[in-house]
PDB file of C-alpha atoms in Angstrom:
ATOM      1  CA  UNK A   1       5.371 -50.217  60.184  1.00  0.00           C
ATOM      2  CA  UNK A   2       5.586 -47.993  63.271  1.00  0.00           C
ATOM      3  CA  UNK A   3       1.801 -47.533  63.177  1.00  0.00           C
ATOM      4  CA  UNK A   4       1.335 -51.303  63.104  1.00  0.00           C
ATOM      5  CA  UNK A   5       3.776 -51.698  65.987  1.00  0.00           C
ATOM      6  CA  UNK A   6       1.943 -49.122  68.113  1.00  0.00           C
ATOM      7  CA  UNK A   7      -1.454 -50.696  67.472  1.00  0.00           C
ATOM      8  CA  UNK A   8      -0.186 -54.198  68.217  1.00  0.00           C
ATOM      9  CA  UNK A   9       1.782 -53.081  71.246  1.00  0.00           C
ATOM     10  CA  UNK A  10       5.094 -54.461  69.955  1.00  0.00           C
ATOM     11  CA  UNK A  11       8.340 -53.106  68.543  1.00  0.00           C
ATOM     12  CA  UNK A  12       8.788 -52.360  64.868  1.00  0.00           C
ATOM     13  CA  UNK A  13      11.471 -55.072  64.815  1.00  0.00           C
ATOM     14  CA  UNK A  14       8.794 -57.582  65.865  1.00  0.00           C
ATOM     15  CA  UNK A  15       6.541 -56.389  63.062  1.00  0.00           C
ATOM     16  CA  UNK A  16       9.427 -56.926  60.658  1.00  0.00           C
ATOM     17  CA  UNK A  17       9.972 -60.448  61.977  1.00  0.00           C
ATOM     18  CA  UNK A  18       6.305 -61.292  61.484  1.00  0.00           C
ATOM     19  CA  UNK A  19       6.324 -59.921  57.945  1.00  0.00           C
ATOM     20  CA  UNK A  20       9.414 -61.971  57.138  1.00  0.00           C
ATOM     21  CA  UNK A  21       7.929 -65.122  58.668  1.00  0.00           C
ATOM     22  CA  UNK A  22      10.645 -65.296  61.318  1.00  0.00           C
ATOM     23  CA  UNK A  23      10.264 -68.363  63.529  1.00  0.00           C
ATOM     24  CA  UNK A  24      11.297 -66.575  66.734  1.00  0.00           C
ATOM     25  CA  UNK A  25       7.863 -64.994  67.307  1.00  0.00           C
ATOM     26  CA  UNK A  26       5.120 -66.422  69.498  1.00  0.00           C
ATOM     27  CA  UNK A  27       1.828 -67.326  67.850  1.00  0.00           C
ATOM     28  CA  UNK A  28      -0.059 -64.862  70.060  1.00  0.00           C
ATOM     29  CA  UNK A  29       2.222 -61.998  69.020  1.00  0.00           C
ATOM     30  CA  UNK A  30       1.991 -63.042  65.369  1.00  0.00           C
ATOM     31  CA  UNK A  31      -1.809 -62.937  65.526  1.00  0.00           C
ATOM     32  CA  UNK A  32      -1.778 -59.468  67.155  1.00  0.00           C
ATOM     33  CA  UNK A  33       0.510 -58.106  64.464  1.00  0.00           C
ATOM     34  CA  UNK A  34      -1.528 -59.679  61.655  1.00  0.00           C
ATOM     35  CA  UNK A  35      -4.691 -58.182  63.139  1.00  0.00           C
ATOM     36  CA  UNK A  36      -3.096 -54.734  63.271  1.00  0.00           C
ATOM     37  CA  UNK A  37      -1.897 -55.074  59.670  1.00  0.00           C
ATOM     38  CA  UNK A  38      -5.408 -56.005  58.545  1.00  0.00           C
ATOM     39  CA  UNK A  39      -7.019 -53.156  60.511  1.00  0.00           C
ATOM     40  CA  UNK A  40      -4.636 -50.536  59.127  1.00  0.00           C
ATOM     41  CA  UNK A  41      -4.539 -51.911  55.592  1.00  0.00           C
ATOM     42  CA  UNK A  42      -0.757 -51.905  55.748  1.00  0.00           C
ATOM     43  CA  UNK A  43       1.382 -53.346  52.959  1.00  0.00           C
ATOM     44  CA  UNK A  44       5.184 -53.692  53.142  1.00  0.00           C
ATOM     45  CA  UNK A  45       6.805 -50.843  51.211  1.00  0.00           C
ATOM     46  CA  UNK A  46       3.272 -49.781  50.283  1.00  0.00           C
ATOM     47  CA  UNK A  47       3.250 -51.286  46.814  1.00  0.00           C
ATOM     48  CA  UNK A  48       0.368 -49.059  45.786  1.00  0.00           C
ATOM     49  CA  UNK A  49       2.615 -45.989  46.125  1.00  0.00           C
ATOM     50  CA  UNK A  50       5.245 -47.648  43.983  1.00  0.00           C
ATOM     51  CA  UNK A  51       2.701 -48.356  41.301  1.00  0.00           C
ATOM     52  CA  UNK A  52       2.165 -44.710  40.388  1.00  0.00           C
ATOM     53  CA  UNK A  53       5.864 -43.837  40.257  1.00  0.00           C
ATOM     54  CA  UNK A  54       6.486 -45.772  37.077  1.00  0.00           C
ATOM     55  CA  UNK A  55       9.304 -47.704  38.701  1.00  0.00           C
ATOM     56  CA  UNK A  56       7.807 -51.070  37.745  1.00  0.00           C
ATOM     57  CA  UNK A  57       7.437 -52.340  34.187  1.00  0.00           C
ATOM     58  CA  UNK A  58       5.328 -55.339  35.128  1.00  0.00           C
ATOM     59  CA  UNK A  59       1.554 -55.603  34.839  1.00  0.00           C
ATOM     60  CA  UNK A  60      -0.266 -58.156  36.956  1.00  0.00           C
ATOM     61  CA  UNK A  61      -3.122 -60.030  35.312  1.00  0.00           C
ATOM     62  CA  UNK A  62      -5.680 -62.141  37.154  1.00  0.00           C
ATOM     63  CA  UNK A  63      -7.452 -64.672  34.949  1.00  0.00           C
ATOM     64  CA  UNK A  64      -9.185 -67.982  35.341  1.00  0.00           C
ATOM     65  CA  UNK A  65      -7.174 -71.011  34.310  1.00  0.00           C
ATOM     66  CA  UNK A  66      -9.406 -71.882  31.377  1.00  0.00           C
ATOM     67  CA  UNK A  67      -9.129 -73.426  27.940  1.00  0.00           C
ATOM     68  CA  UNK A  68     -12.237 -71.577  26.736  1.00  0.00           C
ATOM     69  CA  UNK A  69     -11.432 -69.783  23.505  1.00  0.00           C
ATOM     70  CA  UNK A  70     -12.646 -66.309  24.490  1.00  0.00           C
ATOM     71  CA  UNK A  71     -10.814 -65.841  27.817  1.00  0.00           C
ATOM     72  CA  UNK A  72      -7.675 -67.590  26.551  1.00  0.00           C
ATOM     73  CA  UNK A  73      -7.567 -65.449  23.404  1.00  0.00           C
ATOM     74  CA  UNK A  74      -8.140 -62.303  25.450  1.00  0.00           C
ATOM     75  CA  UNK A  75      -5.215 -63.116  27.717  1.00  0.00           C
ATOM     76  CA  UNK A  76      -2.916 -63.845  24.757  1.00  0.00           C
ATOM     77  CA  UNK A  77      -3.902 -60.602  23.025  1.00  0.00           C
ATOM     78  CA  UNK A  78      -3.194 -58.567  26.158  1.00  0.00           C
ATOM     79  CA  UNK A  79       0.202 -60.191  26.710  1.00  0.00           C
ATOM     80  CA  UNK A  80       1.186 -59.359  23.134  1.00  0.00           C
ATOM     81  CA  UNK A  81      -0.027 -55.764  23.418  1.00  0.00           C
ATOM     82  CA  UNK A  82       1.773 -55.202  26.723  1.00  0.00           C
ATOM     83  CA  UNK A  83       5.055 -56.635  25.512  1.00  0.00           C
ATOM     84  CA  UNK A  84       4.910 -54.399  22.437  1.00  0.00           C
ATOM     85  CA  UNK A  85       4.898 -51.355  24.744  1.00  0.00           C
ATOM     86  CA  UNK A  86       7.754 -52.594  26.924  1.00  0.00           C
ATOM     87  CA  UNK A  87       5.711 -54.025  29.786  1.00  0.00           C
ATOM     88  CA  UNK A  88       6.125 -57.541  31.062  1.00  0.00           C
ATOM     89  CA  UNK A  89       3.023 -59.457  32.128  1.00  0.00           C
ATOM     90  CA  UNK A  90       2.777 -61.546  35.260  1.00  0.00           C
ATOM     91  CA  UNK A  91      -0.284 -63.802  35.055  1.00  0.00           C
ATOM     92  CA  UNK A  92      -1.946 -65.010  38.229  1.00  0.00           C
ATOM     93  CA  UNK A  93      -4.115 -67.937  37.153  1.00  0.00           C
ATOM     94  CA  UNK A  94      -6.927 -68.982  39.463  1.00  0.00           C
ATOM     95  CA  UNK A  95      -9.114 -72.073  39.361  1.00  0.00           C
ATOM     96  CA  UNK A  96     -12.236 -70.107  40.124  1.00  0.00           C
ATOM     97  CA  UNK A  97     -13.094 -66.417  39.868  1.00  0.00           C
ATOM     98  CA  UNK A  98     -14.383 -66.179  43.432  1.00  0.00           C
ATOM     99  CA  UNK A  99     -13.615 -63.521  46.028  1.00  0.00           C
ATOM    100  CA  UNK A 100     -10.920 -65.436  47.882  1.00  0.00           C
ATOM    101  CA  UNK A 101      -9.047 -66.594  44.758  1.00  0.00           C
ATOM    102  CA  UNK A 102      -9.033 -63.146  43.163  1.00  0.00           C
ATOM    103  CA  UNK A 103      -8.024 -61.416  46.397  1.00  0.00           C
ATOM    104  CA  UNK A 104      -5.116 -63.813  46.959  1.00  0.00           C
ATOM    105  CA  UNK A 105      -3.935 -63.414  43.356  1.00  0.00           C
ATOM    106  CA  UNK A 106      -4.074 -59.620  43.658  1.00  0.00           C
ATOM    107  CA  UNK A 107      -2.134 -59.739  46.929  1.00  0.00           C
ATOM    108  CA  UNK A 108       0.610 -61.783  45.265  1.00  0.00           C
ATOM    109  CA  UNK A 109       0.813 -59.271  42.432  1.00  0.00           C
ATOM    110  CA  UNK A 110       1.021 -56.297  44.770  1.00  0.00           C
ATOM    111  CA  UNK A 111       3.698 -57.978  46.860  1.00  0.00           C
ATOM    112  CA  UNK A 112       5.724 -58.216  43.643  1.00  0.00           C
ATOM    113  CA  UNK A 113       5.315 -54.470  43.082  1.00  0.00           C
ATOM    114  CA  UNK A 114       3.457 -54.621  39.776  1.00  0.00           C
ATOM    115  CA  UNK A 115       2.744 -51.318  38.037  1.00  0.00           C
ATOM    116  CA  UNK A 116      -0.955 -52.025  37.622  1.00  0.00           C
ATOM    117  CA  UNK A 117      -3.585 -54.728  37.518  1.00  0.00           C
ATOM    118  CA  UNK A 118      -5.868 -56.219  34.899  1.00  0.00           C
ATOM    119  CA  UNK A 119      -8.614 -58.617  35.971  1.00  0.00           C
ATOM    120  CA  UNK A 120     -10.382 -60.696  33.323  1.00  0.00           C
ATOM    121  CA  UNK A 121     -13.686 -61.147  35.139  1.00  0.00           C
ATOM    122  CA  UNK A 122     -16.479 -62.435  32.886  1.00  0.00           C
ATOM    123  CA  UNK A 123     -18.518 -64.050  35.676  1.00  0.00           C
ATOM    124  CA  UNK A 124     -20.715 -62.658  38.444  1.00  0.00           C
ATOM    125  CA  UNK A 125     -18.751 -64.359  41.235  1.00  0.00           C
ATOM    126  CA  UNK A 126     -15.829 -61.951  40.655  1.00  0.00           C
ATOM    127  CA  UNK A 127     -17.845 -58.927  41.770  1.00  0.00           C
ATOM    128  CA  UNK A 128     -17.282 -59.037  45.550  1.00  0.00           C
ATOM    129  CA  UNK A 129     -13.497 -59.253  45.174  1.00  0.00           C
ATOM    130  CA  UNK A 130     -13.346 -56.350  42.725  1.00  0.00           C
ATOM    131  CA  UNK A 131     -15.390 -54.214  45.118  1.00  0.00           C
ATOM    132  CA  UNK A 132     -12.730 -54.510  47.809  1.00  0.00           C
ATOM    133  CA  UNK A 133      -9.520 -54.022  45.814  1.00  0.00           C
ATOM    134  CA  UNK A 134      -7.242 -51.136  46.919  1.00  0.00           C
ATOM    135  CA  UNK A 135      -8.581 -47.862  45.528  1.00  0.00           C
ATOM    136  CA  UNK A 136      -5.095 -46.461  44.828  1.00  0.00           C
ATOM    137  CA  UNK A 137      -4.017 -49.294  42.521  1.00  0.00           C
ATOM    138  CA  UNK A 138      -4.250 -48.764  38.743  1.00  0.00           C
ATOM    139  CA  UNK A 139      -6.865 -51.294  37.648  1.00  0.00           C
ATOM    140  CA  UNK A 140      -8.817 -52.166  34.515  1.00  0.00           C
ATOM    141  CA  UNK A 141     -11.371 -54.958  34.288  1.00  0.00           C
ATOM    142  CA  UNK A 142     -11.970 -56.894  31.074  1.00  0.00           C
ATOM    143  CA  UNK A 143     -15.446 -58.332  30.422  1.00  0.00           C
ATOM    144  CA  UNK A 144     -16.599 -57.446  33.925  1.00  0.00           C
ATOM    145  CA  UNK A 145     -19.976 -56.494  35.297  1.00  0.00           C
ATOM    146  CA  UNK A 146     -21.378 -53.665  33.120  1.00  0.00           C
ATOM    147  CA  UNK A 147     -23.391 -52.420  36.110  1.00  0.00           C
ATOM    148  CA  UNK A 148     -20.302 -51.753  38.275  1.00  0.00           C
ATOM    149  CA  UNK A 149     -18.530 -48.404  38.376  1.00  0.00           C
ATOM    150  CA  UNK A 150     -15.072 -49.882  37.733  1.00  0.00           C
ATOM    151  CA  UNK A 151     -12.976 -49.049  34.674  1.00  0.00           C
ATOM    152  CA  UNK A 152     -14.072 -51.601  32.102  1.00  0.00           C
ATOM    153  CA  UNK A 153     -13.213 -52.733  28.580  1.00  0.00           C
ATOM    154  CA  UNK A 154     -15.445 -55.264  26.898  1.00  0.00           C
ATOM    155  CA  UNK A 155     -16.681 -56.628  23.597  1.00  0.00           C
ATOM    156  CA  UNK A 156     -20.091 -55.261  22.637  1.00  0.00           C
ATOM    157  CA  UNK A 157     -21.928 -58.528  23.206  1.00  0.00           C
ATOM    158  CA  UNK A 158     -25.338 -56.982  22.664  1.00  0.00           C
ATOM    159  CA  UNK A 159     -24.411 -55.488  19.289  1.00  0.00           C
ATOM    160  CA  UNK A 160     -22.835 -58.743  18.116  1.00  0.00           C
ATOM    161  CA  UNK A 161     -25.879 -60.796  19.061  1.00  0.00           C
ATOM    162  CA  UNK A 162     -28.240 -58.273  17.458  1.00  0.00           C
ATOM    163  CA  UNK A 163     -26.245 -58.379  14.230  1.00  0.00           C
ATOM    164  CA  UNK A 164     -26.338 -62.188  14.153  1.00  0.00           C
ATOM    165  CA  UNK A 165     -30.061 -62.360  14.863  1.00  0.00           C
ATOM    166  CA  UNK A 166     -30.907 -59.620  12.363  1.00  0.00           C
ATOM    167  CA  UNK A 167     -28.824 -61.399   9.712  1.00  0.00           C
ATOM    168  CA  UNK A 168     -30.984 -64.492  10.135  1.00  0.00           C
ATOM    169  CA  UNK A 169     -34.195 -62.453  10.069  1.00  0.00           C
ATOM    170  CA  UNK A 170     -33.061 -60.601   6.950  1.00  0.00           C
ATOM    171  CA  UNK A 171     -32.456 -63.972   5.310  1.00  0.00           C
ATOM    172  CA  UNK A 172     -36.210 -64.589   5.634  1.00  0.00           C
ATOM    173  CA  UNK A 173     -36.490 -66.634   8.827  1.00  0.00           C
ATOM    174  CA  UNK A 174     -39.630 -65.960  10.852  1.00  0.00           C
ATOM    175  CA  UNK A 175     -38.139 -67.102  14.158  1.00  0.00           C
ATOM    176  CA  UNK A 176     -34.616 -67.320  15.565  1.00  0.00           C
ATOM    177  CA  UNK A 177     -33.880 -69.678  18.457  1.00  0.00           C
ATOM    178  CA  UNK A 178     -30.970 -69.162  20.822  1.00  0.00           C
ATOM    179  CA  UNK A 179     -28.750 -71.531  22.815  1.00  0.00           C
ATOM    180  CA  UNK A 180     -27.104 -69.355  25.443  1.00  0.00           C
ATOM    181  CA  UNK A 181     -23.978 -69.644  27.537  1.00  0.00           C
ATOM    182  CA  UNK A 182     -24.000 -70.138  31.332  1.00  0.00           C
ATOM    183  CA  UNK A 183     -26.341 -67.834  33.244  1.00  0.00           C
ATOM    184  CA  UNK A 184     -23.594 -66.384  35.477  1.00  0.00           C
ATOM    185  CA  UNK A 185     -21.485 -65.110  32.541  1.00  0.00           C
ATOM    186  CA  UNK A 186     -21.828 -61.449  31.527  1.00  0.00           C
ATOM    187  CA  UNK A 187     -20.982 -62.377  27.915  1.00  0.00           C
ATOM    188  CA  UNK A 188     -23.874 -64.834  27.817  1.00  0.00           C
ATOM    189  CA  UNK A 189     -26.273 -62.306  29.346  1.00  0.00           C
ATOM    190  CA  UNK A 190     -25.282 -59.644  26.822  1.00  0.00           C
ATOM    191  CA  UNK A 191     -25.801 -62.024  23.907  1.00  0.00           C
ATOM    192  CA  UNK A 192     -29.250 -62.923  25.224  1.00  0.00           C
ATOM    193  CA  UNK A 193     -30.149 -59.221  25.433  1.00  0.00           C
ATOM    194  CA  UNK A 194     -28.985 -58.628  21.882  1.00  0.00           C
ATOM    195  CA  UNK A 195     -30.938 -61.609  20.555  1.00  0.00           C
ATOM    196  CA  UNK A 196     -34.104 -60.508  22.342  1.00  0.00           C
ATOM    197  CA  UNK A 197     -33.689 -56.887  21.240  1.00  0.00           C
ATOM    198  CA  UNK A 198     -33.387 -57.835  17.565  1.00  0.00           C
ATOM    199  CA  UNK A 199     -36.505 -60.002  17.726  1.00  0.00           C
ATOM    200  CA  UNK A 200     -38.504 -57.300  19.534  1.00  0.00           C
ATOM    201  CA  UNK A 201     -37.454 -54.637  17.018  1.00  0.00           C
ATOM    202  CA  UNK A 202     -38.588 -56.920  14.196  1.00  0.00           C
ATOM    203  CA  UNK A 203     -41.892 -57.621  15.930  1.00  0.00           C
ATOM    204  CA  UNK A 204     -41.091 -61.332  16.035  1.00  0.00           C
ATOM    205  CA  UNK A 205     -42.119 -63.684  18.829  1.00  0.00           C
ATOM    206  CA  UNK A 206     -39.233 -64.701  21.110  1.00  0.00           C
ATOM    207  CA  UNK A 207     -38.872 -68.513  21.283  1.00  0.00           C
ATOM    208  CA  UNK A 208     -38.063 -70.267  24.580  1.00  0.00           C
ATOM    209  CA  UNK A 209     -34.439 -69.765  25.624  1.00  0.00           C
ATOM    210  CA  UNK A 210     -32.217 -72.851  25.669  1.00  0.00           C
ATOM    211  CA  UNK A 211     -29.192 -72.822  27.985  1.00  0.00           C
ATOM    212  CA  UNK A 212     -25.768 -74.272  27.258  1.00  0.00           C
ATOM    213  CA  UNK A 213     -22.394 -74.227  28.997  1.00  0.00           C
ATOM    214  CA  UNK A 214     -20.072 -73.102  26.154  1.00  0.00           C
ATOM    215  CA  UNK A 215     -19.365 -76.751  25.230  1.00  0.00           C
ATOM    216  CA  UNK A 216     -20.117 -78.688  22.048  1.00  0.00           C
ATOM    217  CA  UNK A 217     -21.853 -81.215  24.281  1.00  0.00           C
ATOM    218  CA  UNK A 218     -24.428 -78.661  25.383  1.00  0.00           C
ATOM    219  CA  UNK A 219     -25.042 -77.726  21.762  1.00  0.00           C
ATOM    220  CA  UNK A 220     -25.550 -81.381  20.923  1.00  0.00           C
ATOM    221  CA  UNK A 221     -27.976 -81.942  23.804  1.00  0.00           C
ATOM    222  CA  UNK A 222     -30.065 -78.904  22.917  1.00  0.00           C
ATOM    223  CA  UNK A 223     -29.815 -79.869  19.283  1.00  0.00           C
ATOM    224  CA  UNK A 224     -31.572 -83.158  20.007  1.00  0.00           C
ATOM    225  CA  UNK A 225     -34.631 -81.104  20.941  1.00  0.00           C
ATOM    226  CA  UNK A 226     -34.392 -78.537  18.165  1.00  0.00           C
ATOM    227  CA  UNK A 227     -33.889 -81.210  15.505  1.00  0.00           C
ATOM    228  CA  UNK A 228     -37.298 -82.666  16.384  1.00  0.00           C
ATOM    229  CA  UNK A 229     -39.095 -79.352  15.910  1.00  0.00           C
ATOM    230  CA  UNK A 230     -39.880 -78.927  12.190  1.00  0.00           C
ATOM    231  CA  UNK A 231     -40.653 -75.217  12.598  1.00  0.00           C
ATOM    232  CA  UNK A 232     -37.074 -74.461  13.722  1.00  0.00           C
ATOM    233  CA  UNK A 233     -35.240 -72.943  10.737  1.00  0.00           C
ATOM    234  CA  UNK A 234     -32.687 -70.620  12.381  1.00  0.00           C
ATOM    235  CA  UNK A 235     -30.525 -70.807  15.510  1.00  0.00           C
ATOM    236  CA  UNK A 236     -28.060 -68.322  16.982  1.00  0.00           C
ATOM    237  CA  UNK A 237     -25.661 -70.017  19.392  1.00  0.00           C
ATOM    238  CA  UNK A 238     -23.723 -68.206  22.118  1.00  0.00           C
ATOM    239  CA  UNK A 239     -20.412 -69.564  20.839  1.00  0.00           C
ATOM    240  CA  UNK A 240     -18.974 -71.662  18.022  1.00  0.00           C
ATOM    241  CA  UNK A 241     -18.466 -74.800  20.105  1.00  0.00           C
ATOM    242  CA  UNK A 242     -22.180 -74.893  20.910  1.00  0.00           C
ATOM    243  CA  UNK A 243     -22.798 -74.516  17.167  1.00  0.00           C
ATOM    244  CA  UNK A 244     -20.520 -77.484  16.473  1.00  0.00           C
ATOM    245  CA  UNK A 245     -22.553 -79.749  18.761  1.00  0.00           C
ATOM    246  CA  UNK A 246     -25.773 -78.454  17.223  1.00  0.00           C
ATOM    247  CA  UNK A 247     -24.474 -79.275  13.728  1.00  0.00           C
ATOM    248  CA  UNK A 248     -23.915 -82.892  14.709  1.00  0.00           C
ATOM    249  CA  UNK A 249     -27.350 -83.257  16.310  1.00  0.00           C
ATOM    250  CA  UNK A 250     -29.075 -81.833  13.247  1.00  0.00           C
ATOM    251  CA  UNK A 251     -27.044 -84.069  10.954  1.00  0.00           C
ATOM    252  CA  UNK A 252     -27.997 -87.165  12.942  1.00  0.00           C
ATOM    253  CA  UNK A 253     -31.672 -86.291  12.526  1.00  0.00           C
ATOM    254  CA  UNK A 254     -31.375 -85.650   8.797  1.00  0.00           C
ATOM    255  CA  UNK A 255     -31.752 -81.873   9.120  1.00  0.00           C
ATOM    256  CA  UNK A 256     -29.455 -80.176   6.617  1.00  0.00           C
ATOM    257  CA  UNK A 257     -27.527 -76.958   7.317  1.00  0.00           C
ATOM    258  CA  UNK A 258     -28.272 -74.495   5.829  1.00  0.00           C
ATOM    259  CA  UNK A 259     -30.947 -76.160   3.680  1.00  0.00           C
ATOM    260  CA  UNK A 260     -33.264 -76.893   6.614  1.00  0.00           C
ATOM    261  CA  UNK A 261     -31.716 -74.939   9.471  1.00  0.00           C
ATOM    262  CA  UNK A 262     -29.425 -71.886   9.402  1.00  0.00           C
ATOM    263  CA  UNK A 263     -26.882 -71.395  12.191  1.00  0.00           C
ATOM    264  CA  UNK A 264     -24.749 -68.492  13.410  1.00  0.00           C
ATOM    265  CA  UNK A 265     -22.165 -68.801  16.190  1.00  0.00           C
ATOM    266  CA  UNK A 266     -20.026 -66.378  18.172  1.00  0.00           C
ATOM    267  CA  UNK A 267     -16.215 -66.123  18.657  1.00  0.00           C
ATOM    268  CA  UNK A 268     -14.910 -67.181  15.221  1.00  0.00           C
ATOM    269  CA  UNK A 269     -12.667 -69.932  16.578  1.00  0.00           C
ATOM    270  CA  UNK A 270      -9.921 -70.943  14.109  1.00  0.00           C
ATOM    271  CA  UNK A 271     -11.810 -74.134  13.260  1.00  0.00           C
ATOM    272  CA  UNK A 272     -15.073 -72.341  12.402  1.00  0.00           C
ATOM    273  CA  UNK A 273     -14.076 -71.897   8.762  1.00  0.00           C
ATOM    274  CA  UNK A 274     -13.600 -75.682   8.509  1.00  0.00           C
ATOM    275  CA  UNK A 275     -16.911 -76.831  10.004  1.00  0.00           C
ATOM    276  CA  UNK A 276     -19.334 -78.551   7.627  1.00  0.00           C
ATOM    277  CA  UNK A 277     -20.612 -76.189   6.413  1.00  0.00           C
ATOM    278  CA  UNK A 278     -18.178 -73.342   7.218  1.00  0.00           C
ATOM    279  CA  UNK A 279     -19.778 -71.409  10.068  1.00  0.00           C
ATOM    280  CA  UNK A 280     -21.127 -67.879   9.877  1.00  0.00           C
ATOM    281  CA  UNK A 281     -20.147 -66.310  13.189  1.00  0.00           C
ATOM    282  CA  UNK A 282     -19.422 -63.128  15.130  1.00  0.00           C
ATOM    283  CA  UNK A 283     -15.745 -62.258  15.589  1.00  0.00           C
ATOM    284  CA  UNK A 284     -14.712 -60.291  18.718  1.00  0.00           C
ATOM    285  CA  UNK A 285     -11.746 -57.974  18.228  1.00  0.00           C
ATOM    286  CA  UNK A 286      -9.519 -59.239  21.042  1.00  0.00           C
ATOM    287  CA  UNK A 287      -6.591 -57.121  19.894  1.00  0.00           C
ATOM    288  CA  UNK A 288      -8.671 -53.934  20.110  1.00  0.00           C
ATOM    289  CA  UNK A 289      -9.890 -54.872  23.591  1.00  0.00           C
ATOM    290  CA  UNK A 290      -6.293 -55.483  24.682  1.00  0.00           C
ATOM    291  CA  UNK A 291      -5.099 -52.171  23.224  1.00  0.00           C
ATOM    292  CA  UNK A 292      -7.881 -50.204  24.915  1.00  0.00           C
ATOM    293  CA  UNK A 293      -7.206 -51.931  28.235  1.00  0.00           C
ATOM    294  CA  UNK A 294      -3.513 -51.161  28.048  1.00  0.00           C
ATOM    295  CA  UNK A 295      -4.163 -47.533  27.113  1.00  0.00           C
ATOM    296  CA  UNK A 296      -6.440 -46.977  30.109  1.00  0.00           C
ATOM    297  CA  UNK A 297      -4.070 -48.754  32.472  1.00  0.00           C
ATOM    298  CA  UNK A 298      -0.967 -46.859  31.344  1.00  0.00           C
ATOM    299  CA  UNK A 299      -2.855 -43.583  31.695  1.00  0.00           C
ATOM    300  CA  UNK A 300      -3.592 -44.451  35.313  1.00  0.00           C
ATOM    301  CA  UNK A 301      -0.009 -45.568  35.972  1.00  0.00           C
ATOM    302  CA  UNK A 302       1.515 -42.406  34.518  1.00  0.00           C
ATOM    303  CA  UNK A 303      -0.969 -39.953  36.043  1.00  0.00           C
ATOM    304  CA  UNK A 304      -1.194 -41.586  39.434  1.00  0.00           C
ATOM    305  CA  UNK A 305      -4.992 -41.330  39.317  1.00  0.00           C
ATOM    306  CA  UNK A 306      -7.628 -43.964  38.709  1.00  0.00           C
ATOM    307  CA  UNK A 307     -10.280 -43.464  36.032  1.00  0.00           C
ATOM    308  CA  UNK A 308     -13.144 -45.219  37.761  1.00  0.00           C
ATOM    309  CA  UNK A 309     -16.190 -45.441  35.541  1.00  0.00           C
ATOM    310  CA  UNK A 310     -14.343 -45.179  32.217  1.00  0.00           C
ATOM    311  CA  UNK A 311     -15.805 -47.592  29.668  1.00  0.00           C
ATOM    312  CA  UNK A 312     -14.576 -48.843  26.321  1.00  0.00           C
ATOM    313  CA  UNK A 313     -16.883 -51.098  24.329  1.00  0.00           C
ATOM    314  CA  UNK A 314     -15.387 -52.737  21.259  1.00  0.00           C
ATOM    315  CA  UNK A 315     -17.674 -53.676  18.369  1.00  0.00           C
ATOM    316  CA  UNK A 316     -17.368 -57.213  16.956  1.00  0.00           C
ATOM    317  CA  UNK A 317     -17.669 -58.179  13.279  1.00  0.00           C
ATOM    318  CA  UNK A 318     -20.087 -60.573  11.588  1.00  0.00           C
ATOM    319  CA  UNK A 319     -18.186 -63.102   9.467  1.00  0.00           C
ATOM    320  CA  UNK A 320     -20.329 -64.471   6.638  1.00  0.00           C
ATOM    321  CA  UNK A 321     -19.744 -68.064   5.565  1.00  0.00           C
ATOM    322  CA  UNK A 322     -22.005 -70.886   4.389  1.00  0.00           C
ATOM    323  CA  UNK A 323     -24.198 -71.851   7.350  1.00  0.00           C
ATOM    324  CA  UNK A 324     -27.016 -69.395   6.561  1.00  0.00           C
ATOM    325  CA  UNK A 325     -29.516 -69.549   3.727  1.00  0.00           C
ATOM    326  CA  UNK A 326     -33.095 -68.518   3.061  1.00  0.00           C
ATOM    327  CA  UNK A 327     -35.625 -70.907   4.616  1.00  0.00           C
ATOM    328  CA  UNK A 328     -36.879 -73.666   2.371  1.00  0.00           C
TER     329      UNK A 328
END
């Protein structure tokens, strides 16, 4: 605080008044103090120092306010894992995973003296904010950019997609189409890579990529095209909701599943076993991701050192049901 006061040319009492939003401070002085705080990177009580002392039993989580099954399930799994080890979880929900939203959520967490941070960052727009987070704060990213050097825990999207595609090829299908998730999602990109890799390894031509948005509606819209192509006998969808929309489109066009077209999804939503037919899908191990994240974060909290670059990739499991058969 004294450093801020010297730089701003005011007393430390004035700095305190600004920090406490005291009304008896001129706007010009307030701006000078805020500028000095920003230049010095000052934080009241230096929360980052408190983080490594173990004095806090609260973990701050930044996550998008989303009803999507994957992110919501990941958040629930982490909350359960943290509570089992005696940590409370403070969730900072944001409407969008952009730089400003993530930075503001992190600031709120640090002001509350959390022990460490977890950011669920499955989209590319989160990258700039993560690059500028305080280096001395224990931090683990879930489903973040695999190309960044940050500590990361993620589902092995590539392996899951390869397993799904290979399962369809092994069933005798000569081509496997794919309806992907949004282009700015790392999960979607990984599933595309796995699908392509399996087809290349089998020496099979890669069909044109169809893009969805995680919704059943996007599966239905793409399904209207696929249902009109008689050579389409197998489709791997980026998630189960896309598969649901595809099932309806095929049904409307008289294409039977799995008699005419085999389908595999991803996520294993609770309803997947009750689709018609029950859906073969890839199940991420959210509990294992949560446990690995918590382990890495606690290690940082207790040691007072960050483990930048540490990676944990959790393998998913293929769940076999009734939506795949040999081609007619």
